[in-house]
Amino acid sequence: MKVTVFGSGYVGLVTGACLAEVGNKVICVDVDPAKIDLLNSGGVPIYEPGLTDMVKRNREAGRLMFTTDAKTGVDFGQIQCIAVGTPPDEDGSADLQYVLAVAESIAEHMNGFKVVVDKSTVPVGTGDKVAARIRETLTKRGAKIDFDVVANPEFLKEGAAIGDFMKPERIVVGTENPRSIRVMRELYGPFNRNHERLLFMDIRSAELTKYAANSMLATKISFMNELSNIAEILGADIEKVRIGIGSDPRIGFQFIYPGCGYGGSCFPKDVQALEKTALEVGYRPELLHAVEAVNHRQKELLFNKISNYFDGRLRGKTVALWGLAFKPNTDDMRAASSRTLMEALWDAGASVRAFDPVAREEAERIYGQRGDLHICGNADEALEGADVLAVVTEWIEFRSPDFQEVREKLNYPAIFDGRNIYDPQAVTSAGLIHYSIGRRPANPA
Ligand SMILES: NC(=O)c1ccc[n+]([C@@H]2O[C@H](COP(=O)([O-])OP(=O)(O)OC[C@H]3O[C@@H](n4cnc5c(N)ncnc54)[C@H](O)[C@@H]3O)[C@@H](O)[C@H]2O)c1
């Protein structure tokens, strides 16, 4: 099939590459000329395991192309995917300007039937808005051309995006148009061979399904974070509690890890956007509001612990920071807990020596050169001259450090373990104080 994908970010590029991988011809359109130049010269603008090879392979085979020219894109595919960003607006609602701009571009250039597939995460009712924008633009052109708008929310996880796309747990498709149902069946046929994964539904339910999934996952995390704070005050160990409840299959072990808050481009903005949608239709979503409020507080927790350790005297202190990305295996720092911590430390007059296996460039892009941020080449280097260590991303390479060496390098014997990745006894045995998220401290060595 011939497919056009608008937006070459985490979702658009993975979608384009994976659709090309199974034999489709795909053109990716992006408004960022630097991104398209890089892609056309064989580079990949984001870190996503396996993506560089897949893009290269399909580009060289002539199945994957890149352009900034919307007309070329619209002419190309019978299927027009929208995979542009839907960042939070000032008030927390989803900003639809990029989605609607693509709808307009499609309508400006289309000359025949198109299936417009929305893969961006968009509030309920956006399908109608996209259709209205296309109709208005066609009317201005004096053109009468048939089209259908389909909601096809994306469930891939950064860091495992290719596996998720190639072997999806489910493919949600919101359309009741028989012609579009046929097209979408054909498009997803190669990903649907093992058993039926396509879930067809009306467009509004499909749009809501994406928000429901992310809000449910965020709720699990905030619930555990709330509980970890209670456990800490009560002298219980949240790790024991986690295992105690996770072994109940109705609860399960996934997504119940306490930590220093969730970040990324999805959970924070999607929970807020769903809350906003509910408020707009006159419903006060108490639970969704609390999920975000708990997360907000949780992201401040590490700073508060570090500040307490130094009795509020952080001016001139240096914190070694392991992890910048919002989670392992990605360079994405959108809404990352590392940012909340660093910014609070800077405000308090402290400086940061940070290391992340892949997010260095992203951190430099966001923060530029500044005297109170030194981005290091490895984890050991971050410890040099540092007063204490904070761990905010559970990268595998941070999991088993030589605690003796950490103790020797730090000026003060304290580790702030924002993801509970260390065994309190192992840390304490090395003469370090282990500050965790709701764990019971081990007995001193
Ligand atoms: N990142 C994820 O893990 C993930 C997972 C599922 C769903 N989503 C959703 O998918 C959507 C995209 O997310 P992302 O993380 O890929 O965003 P992103 O910011 O990485 O990429 C968006 C891209 O769209 C481009 N763009 C903006 N306007 C455009 C236009 N008019 N025409 C062509 N390109 C344009 C931007 O230049 C950018 O490259 C969002 O709605 C997000 O919520 C993201």
PDB file of N, CA, C and O in Angstrom, residues 306 310 314 317-322 341 345 350-354 372 374 382 385-391 410 416:
ATOM      1  N   ILE A 306      16.927  15.802  49.408  1.00  0.00           N
ATOM      2  CA  ILE A 306      18.306  16.316  49.342  1.00  0.00           C
ATOM      3  C   ILE A 306      18.410  17.602  50.161  1.00  0.00           C
ATOM      4  O   ILE A 306      19.358  17.806  50.922  1.00  0.00           O
ATOM      5  N   PHE A 310      20.719  18.470  53.667  1.00  0.00           N
ATOM      6  CA  PHE A 310      21.649  19.587  53.865  1.00  0.00           C
ATOM      7  C   PHE A 310      21.013  20.728  54.692  1.00  0.00           C
ATOM      8  O   PHE A 310      21.480  21.863  54.629  1.00  0.00           O
ATOM      9  N   LEU A 314      21.748  24.458  50.287  1.00  0.00           N
ATOM     10  CA  LEU A 314      22.200  23.798  49.049  1.00  0.00           C
ATOM     11  C   LEU A 314      23.137  24.674  48.220  1.00  0.00           C
ATOM     12  O   LEU A 314      23.752  24.180  47.271  1.00  0.00           O
ATOM     13  N   LYS A 317      26.489  23.481  46.680  1.00  0.00           N
ATOM     14  CA  LYS A 317      26.590  22.018  46.702  1.00  0.00           C
ATOM     15  C   LYS A 317      26.546  21.471  45.263  1.00  0.00           C
ATOM     16  O   LYS A 317      26.005  22.117  44.363  1.00  0.00           O
ATOM     17  N   THR A 318      27.108  20.276  45.093  1.00  0.00           N
ATOM     18  CA  THR A 318      27.102  19.644  43.772  1.00  0.00           C
ATOM     19  C   THR A 318      26.445  18.269  43.883  1.00  0.00           C
ATOM     20  O   THR A 318      26.848  17.456  44.725  1.00  0.00           O
ATOM     21  N   VAL A 319      25.444  18.054  43.046  1.00  0.00           N
ATOM     22  CA  VAL A 319      24.735  16.772  43.065  1.00  0.00           C
ATOM     23  C   VAL A 319      25.100  15.984  41.801  1.00  0.00           C
ATOM     24  O   VAL A 319      24.977  16.494  40.680  1.00  0.00           O
ATOM     25  N   ALA A 320      25.565  14.763  41.987  1.00  0.00           N
ATOM     26  CA  ALA A 320      25.770  13.863  40.842  1.00  0.00           C
ATOM     27  C   ALA A 320      24.409  13.295  40.487  1.00  0.00           C
ATOM     28  O   ALA A 320      23.660  12.858  41.368  1.00  0.00           O
ATOM     29  N   LEU A 321      24.077  13.324  39.199  1.00  0.00           N
ATOM     30  CA  LEU A 321      22.752  12.861  38.771  1.00  0.00           C
ATOM     31  C   LEU A 321      22.929  11.754  37.731  1.00  0.00           C
ATOM     32  O   LEU A 321      23.536  11.966  36.684  1.00  0.00           O
ATOM     33  N   TRP A 322      22.424  10.572  38.070  1.00  0.00           N
ATOM     34  CA  TRP A 322      22.479   9.466  37.114  1.00  0.00           C
ATOM     35  C   TRP A 322      21.099   9.351  36.457  1.00  0.00           C
ATOM     36  O   TRP A 322      20.107   9.020  37.113  1.00  0.00           O
ATOM     37  N   LEU A 341      14.020  17.965  39.224  1.00  0.00           N
ATOM     38  CA  LEU A 341      15.068  17.950  40.245  1.00  0.00           C
ATOM     39  C   LEU A 341      16.163  18.967  39.925  1.00  0.00           C
ATOM     40  O   LEU A 341      16.538  19.771  40.783  1.00  0.00           O
ATOM     41  N   LEU A 345      17.240  22.270  42.088  1.00  0.00           N
ATOM     42  CA  LEU A 345      18.604  22.380  42.634  1.00  0.00           C
ATOM     43  C   LEU A 345      19.244  23.688  42.193  1.00  0.00           C
ATOM     44  O   LEU A 345      19.873  24.391  42.988  1.00  0.00           O
ATOM     45  N   ALA A 350      22.491  25.110  43.866  1.00  0.00           N
ATOM     46  CA  ALA A 350      23.371  23.932  43.729  1.00  0.00           C
ATOM     47  C   ALA A 350      23.704  23.721  42.251  1.00  0.00           C
ATOM     48  O   ALA A 350      23.049  24.286  41.369  1.00  0.00           O
ATOM     49  N   SER A 351      24.717  22.915  41.992  1.00  0.00           N
ATOM     50  CA  SER A 351      25.020  22.565  40.600  1.00  0.00           C
ATOM     51  C   SER A 351      24.921  21.052  40.419  1.00  0.00           C
ATOM     52  O   SER A 351      24.837  20.290  41.399  1.00  0.00           O
ATOM     53  N   VAL A 352      24.896  20.640  39.158  1.00  0.00           N
ATOM     54  CA  VAL A 352      24.607  19.246  38.834  1.00  0.00           C
ATOM     55  C   VAL A 352      25.697  18.697  37.913  1.00  0.00           C
ATOM     56  O   VAL A 352      26.107  19.351  36.955  1.00  0.00           O
ATOM     57  N   ARG A 353      26.164  17.484  38.249  1.00  0.00           N
ATOM     58  CA  ARG A 353      27.044  16.740  37.332  1.00  0.00           C
ATOM     59  C   ARG A 353      26.228  15.532  36.871  1.00  0.00           C
ATOM     60  O   ARG A 353      25.991  14.609  37.646  1.00  0.00           O
ATOM     61  N   ALA A 354      25.755  15.574  35.619  1.00  0.00           N
ATOM     62  CA  ALA A 354      24.788  14.567  35.173  1.00  0.00           C
ATOM     63  C   ALA A 354      25.398  13.618  34.154  1.00  0.00           C
ATOM     64  O   ALA A 354      26.274  13.995  33.378  1.00  0.00           O
ATOM     65  N   ASP A 372      26.092  25.755  35.943  1.00  0.00           N
ATOM     66  CA  ASP A 372      25.685  24.839  37.006  1.00  0.00           C
ATOM     67  C   ASP A 372      25.226  23.474  36.481  1.00  0.00           C
ATOM     68  O   ASP A 372      24.592  22.705  37.189  1.00  0.00           O
ATOM     69  N   HIS A 374      27.021  20.261  34.418  1.00  0.00           N
ATOM     70  CA  HIS A 374      28.136  19.645  33.718  1.00  0.00           C
ATOM     71  C   HIS A 374      27.661  18.259  33.280  1.00  0.00           C
ATOM     72  O   HIS A 374      27.324  17.428  34.118  1.00  0.00           O
ATOM     73  N   ALA A 382      30.587  11.535  36.725  1.00  0.00           N
ATOM     74  CA  ALA A 382      29.578  12.383  37.378  1.00  0.00           C
ATOM     75  C   ALA A 382      29.815  12.471  38.887  1.00  0.00           C
ATOM     76  O   ALA A 382      29.437  13.451  39.528  1.00  0.00           O
ATOM     77  N   GLY A 385      34.029  14.975  42.482  1.00  0.00           N
ATOM     78  CA  GLY A 385      33.809  16.287  43.102  1.00  0.00           C
ATOM     79  C   GLY A 385      32.368  16.509  43.546  1.00  0.00           C
ATOM     80  O   GLY A 385      32.015  17.599  43.995  1.00  0.00           O
ATOM     81  N   ALA A 386      31.527  15.469  43.429  1.00  0.00           N
ATOM     82  CA  ALA A 386      30.114  15.641  43.806  1.00  0.00           C
ATOM     83  C   ALA A 386      29.932  15.442  45.308  1.00  0.00           C
ATOM     84  O   ALA A 386      30.701  14.720  45.953  1.00  0.00           O
ATOM     85  N   ASP A 387      28.916  16.080  45.853  1.00  0.00           N
ATOM     86  CA  ASP A 387      28.638  15.920  47.278  1.00  0.00           C
ATOM     87  C   ASP A 387      27.793  14.683  47.544  1.00  0.00           C
ATOM     88  O   ASP A 387      28.106  13.890  48.422  1.00  0.00           O
ATOM     89  N   VAL A 388      26.680  14.538  46.773  1.00  0.00           N
ATOM     90  CA  VAL A 388      25.809  13.360  46.952  1.00  0.00           C
ATOM     91  C   VAL A 388      25.401  12.856  45.575  1.00  0.00           C
ATOM     92  O   VAL A 388      25.607  13.541  44.572  1.00  0.00           O
ATOM     93  N   LEU A 389      24.814  11.669  45.554  1.00  0.00           N
ATOM     94  CA  LEU A 389      24.363  11.081  44.280  1.00  0.00           C
ATOM     95  C   LEU A 389      22.841  10.928  44.280  1.00  0.00           C
ATOM     96  O   LEU A 389      22.260  10.438  45.257  1.00  0.00           O
ATOM     97  N   ALA A 390      22.206  11.339  43.169  1.00  0.00           N
ATOM     98  CA  ALA A 390      20.771  11.079  42.986  1.00  0.00           C
ATOM     99  C   ALA A 390      20.596  10.251  41.717  1.00  0.00           C
ATOM    100  O   ALA A 390      21.223  10.538  40.698  1.00  0.00           O
ATOM    101  N   VAL A 391      19.745   9.225  41.790  1.00  0.00           N
ATOM    102  CA  VAL A 391      19.484   8.376  40.626  1.00  0.00           C
ATOM    103  C   VAL A 391      18.023   8.575  40.239  1.00  0.00           C
ATOM    104  O   VAL A 391      17.125   8.344  41.047  1.00  0.00           O
ATOM    105  N   LEU A 410      32.212  10.444  46.767  1.00  0.00           N
ATOM    106  CA  LEU A 410      31.287  11.503  47.219  1.00  0.00           C
ATOM    107  C   LEU A 410      31.825  12.222  48.450  1.00  0.00           C
ATOM    108  O   LEU A 410      32.460  11.609  49.310  1.00  0.00           O
ATOM    109  N   PHE A 416      20.515   9.167  46.864  1.00  0.00           N
ATOM    110  CA  PHE A 416      19.072   9.389  46.771  1.00  0.00           C
ATOM    111  C   PHE A 416      18.573   8.554  45.602  1.00  0.00           C
ATOM    112  O   PHE A 416      18.780   8.903  44.439  1.00  0.00           O
TER     113      PHE A 416
END
